[in-house]
mmCIF file of C-alpha atoms in Angstrom:
data_model
loop_
_atom_site.group_PDB
_atom_site.id
_atom_site.type_symbol
_atom_site.label_atom_id
_atom_site.label_comp_id
_atom_site.label_asym_id
_atom_site.label_seq_id
_atom_site.Cartn_x
_atom_site.Cartn_y
_atom_site.Cartn_z
ATOM 1 C CA MET A 667 272.380 99.388 114.362
ATOM 2 C CA PRO A 668 274.487 101.031 111.663
ATOM 3 C CA ALA A 669 274.118 104.788 111.339
ATOM 4 C CA ALA A 670 273.221 104.555 107.638
ATOM 5 C CA THR A 671 270.178 102.378 108.370
ATOM 6 C CA GLN A 672 269.094 104.648 111.229
ATOM 7 C CA THR A 673 269.408 107.723 109.002
ATOM 8 C CA ALA A 674 267.595 106.035 106.118
ATOM 9 C CA SER A 675 264.520 105.420 108.280
ATOM 10 C CA THR A 676 264.611 108.712 110.171
ATOM 11 C CA SER A 677 264.708 112.022 108.327
ATOM 12 C CA SER A 678 267.519 114.389 109.172
ATOM 13 C CA ARG A 679 265.055 116.925 110.539
ATOM 14 C CA MET A 680 263.410 114.348 112.839
ATOM 15 C CA LEU A 681 266.779 113.066 113.999
ATOM 16 C CA TRP A 682 268.073 116.521 114.918
ATOM 17 C CA THR A 683 264.805 117.550 116.534
ATOM 18 C CA GLY A 684 264.955 114.373 118.614
ATOM 19 C CA ARG A 685 268.560 115.005 119.571
ATOM 20 C CA THR A 686 267.716 118.574 120.563
ATOM 21 C CA LEU A 687 264.757 117.517 122.726
ATOM 22 C CA SER A 688 266.866 114.811 124.351
ATOM 23 C CA ALA A 689 269.739 117.228 124.950
ATOM 24 C CA LEU A 690 267.390 119.710 126.643
ATOM 25 C CA ALA A 691 266.059 117.016 128.952
ATOM 26 C CA ILE A 692 269.567 115.722 129.697
ATOM 27 C CA LEU A 693 270.883 119.220 130.399
ATOM 28 C CA PHE A 694 268.035 120.035 132.775
ATOM 29 C CA LEU A 695 268.294 116.728 134.639
ATOM 30 C CA VAL A 696 272.101 116.858 134.929
ATOM 31 C CA VAL A 697 271.889 120.344 136.433
ATOM 32 C CA ASP A 698 269.176 119.122 138.821
ATOM 33 C CA GLY A 699 271.238 116.077 139.829
ATOM 34 C CA ILE A 700 274.403 118.119 140.397
ATOM 35 C CA MET A 701 272.486 120.646 142.469
ATOM 36 C CA LYS A 702 271.269 117.807 144.677
ATOM 37 C CA LEU A 703 274.906 116.833 145.291
ATOM 38 C CA PHE A 704 275.865 120.345 146.442
ATOM 39 C CA ASN A 705 272.690 121.180 148.433
ATOM 40 C CA PRO A 706 272.178 124.884 147.674
ATOM 41 C CA ALA A 707 269.411 126.648 149.612
ATOM 42 C CA PRO A 708 266.631 126.059 147.008
ATOM 43 C CA VAL A 709 267.297 122.297 147.069
ATOM 44 C CA VAL A 710 267.278 122.214 150.883
ATOM 45 C CA GLN A 711 264.032 124.222 150.971
ATOM 46 C CA GLY A 712 262.452 121.904 148.391
ATOM 47 C CA MET A 713 263.446 118.783 150.298
ATOM 48 C CA ILE A 714 262.007 120.214 153.518
ATOM 49 C CA ARG A 715 258.794 121.339 151.761
ATOM 50 C CA LEU A 716 258.336 117.855 150.278
ATOM 51 C CA GLY A 717 259.043 116.174 153.599
ATOM 52 C CA TYR A 718 262.225 114.324 152.635
ATOM 53 C CA PRO A 719 265.141 113.996 155.067
ATOM 54 C CA LEU A 720 268.119 116.116 153.991
ATOM 55 C CA HIS A 721 270.521 113.178 154.239
ATOM 56 C CA LEU A 722 268.785 111.631 151.193
ATOM 57 C CA THR A 723 269.487 114.585 148.896
ATOM 58 C CA SER A 724 272.806 113.314 147.563
ATOM 59 C CA THR A 725 271.418 109.786 147.157
ATOM 60 C CA ILE A 726 268.542 111.142 145.076
ATOM 61 C CA GLY A 727 271.036 113.172 143.021
ATOM 62 C CA ILE A 728 273.215 110.114 142.360
ATOM 63 C CA VAL A 729 270.187 108.030 141.331
ATOM 64 C CA LEU A 730 269.078 110.798 138.965
ATOM 65 C CA LEU A 731 272.534 111.196 137.415
ATOM 66 C CA PHE A 732 272.813 107.426 136.926
ATOM 67 C CA CYS A 733 269.421 107.307 135.165
ATOM 68 C CA VAL A 734 270.424 110.252 132.942
ATOM 69 C CA LEU A 735 273.694 108.528 132.045
ATOM 70 C CA VAL A 736 271.817 105.371 131.026
ATOM 71 C CA TYR A 737 269.482 107.533 128.896
ATOM 72 C CA ALA A 738 272.368 109.435 127.279
ATOM 73 C CA ILE A 739 274.049 106.249 126.003
ATOM 74 C CA PRO A 740 272.343 105.411 122.682
ATOM 75 C CA SER A 741 272.368 101.640 123.180
ATOM 76 C CA THR A 742 270.662 101.933 126.596
ATOM 77 C CA SER A 743 268.503 104.999 125.990
ATOM 78 C CA VAL A 744 265.176 103.139 126.125
ATOM 79 C CA LEU A 745 266.091 101.635 129.506
ATOM 80 C CA GLY A 746 267.186 105.105 130.656
ATOM 81 C CA ALA A 747 263.863 106.590 129.540
ATOM 82 C CA ILE A 748 262.011 103.915 131.510
ATOM 83 C CA LEU A 749 264.124 104.587 134.623
ATOM 84 C CA LEU A 750 263.654 108.347 134.291
ATOM 85 C CA THR A 751 259.908 107.861 133.871
ATOM 86 C CA GLY A 752 259.835 106.085 137.226
ATOM 87 C CA TYR A 753 261.962 108.801 138.830
ATOM 88 C CA LEU A 754 259.750 111.558 137.436
ATOM 89 C CA GLY A 755 256.608 109.690 138.486
ATOM 90 C CA GLY A 756 257.914 109.808 142.043
ATOM 91 C CA ALA A 757 258.431 113.548 141.640
ATOM 92 C CA VAL A 758 254.809 113.961 140.519
ATOM 93 C CA ALA A 759 253.583 111.940 143.506
ATOM 94 C CA SER A 760 255.743 113.963 145.917
ATOM 95 C CA GLN A 761 254.466 117.278 144.568
ATOM 96 C CA LEU A 762 250.866 116.103 144.562
ATOM 97 C CA ARG A 763 251.098 114.779 148.131
ATOM 98 C CA VAL A 764 252.014 118.193 149.569
ATOM 99 C CA GLY A 765 249.435 120.111 147.520
ATOM 100 C CA GLU A 766 251.681 121.979 145.085
ATOM 101 C CA PRO A 767 250.046 123.864 142.166
ATOM 102 C CA LEU A 768 249.004 121.467 139.395
ATOM 103 C CA PHE A 769 250.321 122.962 136.148
ATOM 104 C CA SER A 770 253.489 124.644 137.401
ATOM 105 C CA ASN A 771 254.742 122.062 139.904
ATOM 106 C CA VAL A 772 252.853 118.767 139.909
ATOM 107 C CA LEU A 773 252.846 118.295 136.137
ATOM 108 C CA PHE A 774 256.321 119.743 135.475
ATOM 109 C CA PRO A 775 257.978 116.287 135.662
ATOM 110 C CA THR A 776 255.548 115.062 133.001
ATOM 111 C CA TYR A 777 256.709 117.884 130.724
ATOM 112 C CA VAL A 778 260.288 116.672 131.193
ATOM 113 C CA ALA A 779 259.156 113.092 130.517
ATOM 114 C CA ALA A 780 257.539 114.303 127.284
ATOM 115 C CA LEU A 781 260.897 115.752 126.216
ATOM 116 C CA ILE A 782 262.618 112.469 127.099
ATOM 117 C CA TRP A 783 260.198 110.214 125.227
ATOM 118 C CA GLY A 784 259.522 112.662 122.388
ATOM 119 C CA GLY A 785 263.235 113.057 121.728
ATOM 120 C CA LEU A 786 263.778 109.325 121.868
ATOM 121 C CA CYS A 787 260.861 108.564 119.532
ATOM 122 C CA LEU A 788 262.069 111.098 116.995
ATOM 123 C CA ARG A 789 265.613 109.666 117.119
ATOM 124 C CA ASP A 790 264.725 105.971 116.957
ATOM 125 C CA TYR A 791 262.518 104.631 114.177
ATOM 126 C CA ARG A 792 262.357 101.205 115.904
ATOM 127 C CA LEU A 793 260.708 102.746 118.954
ATOM 128 C CA ARG A 794 258.243 104.626 116.732
ATOM 129 C CA ALA A 795 257.429 101.359 114.977
ATOM 130 C CA LEU A 796 256.922 99.583 118.304
ATOM 131 C CA ILE A 797 254.638 102.299 119.653
ATOM 132 C CA THR A 798 252.527 102.540 116.499
ATOM 133 C CA GLN A 799 252.315 98.763 115.989
ATOM 134 C CA ARG A 800 248.789 97.439 116.103
ATOM 135 C CA GLY A 801 248.050 93.906 117.309
#
């Protein structure tokens, strides 16, 4: 889609707010994915607390970084948001399973998902139209 058409249907303020929200989510998830590749003590402790084998840490990090990359590319951002939603849903289930605190731990991935989808909706008028379409 040409940039002029995208800009015509999305105000400059909405577009930049969406980009900012998306950038925050991307930054957080990239840092999280990279940390999983290097296994610092907090990551190791988290994996143990959640009951995951330590040999899966780098695999989880690679999967996360791949999903973030797909989200960061404008032409595949909706697919990336769907993939990240699945990833974050697994994080919610993992936190819930071990009895972590609800608002600070269990629901934190949903806050990140809200940044992902909120940023994408503000950036893409076609997605807003699809979501608000009534049958």
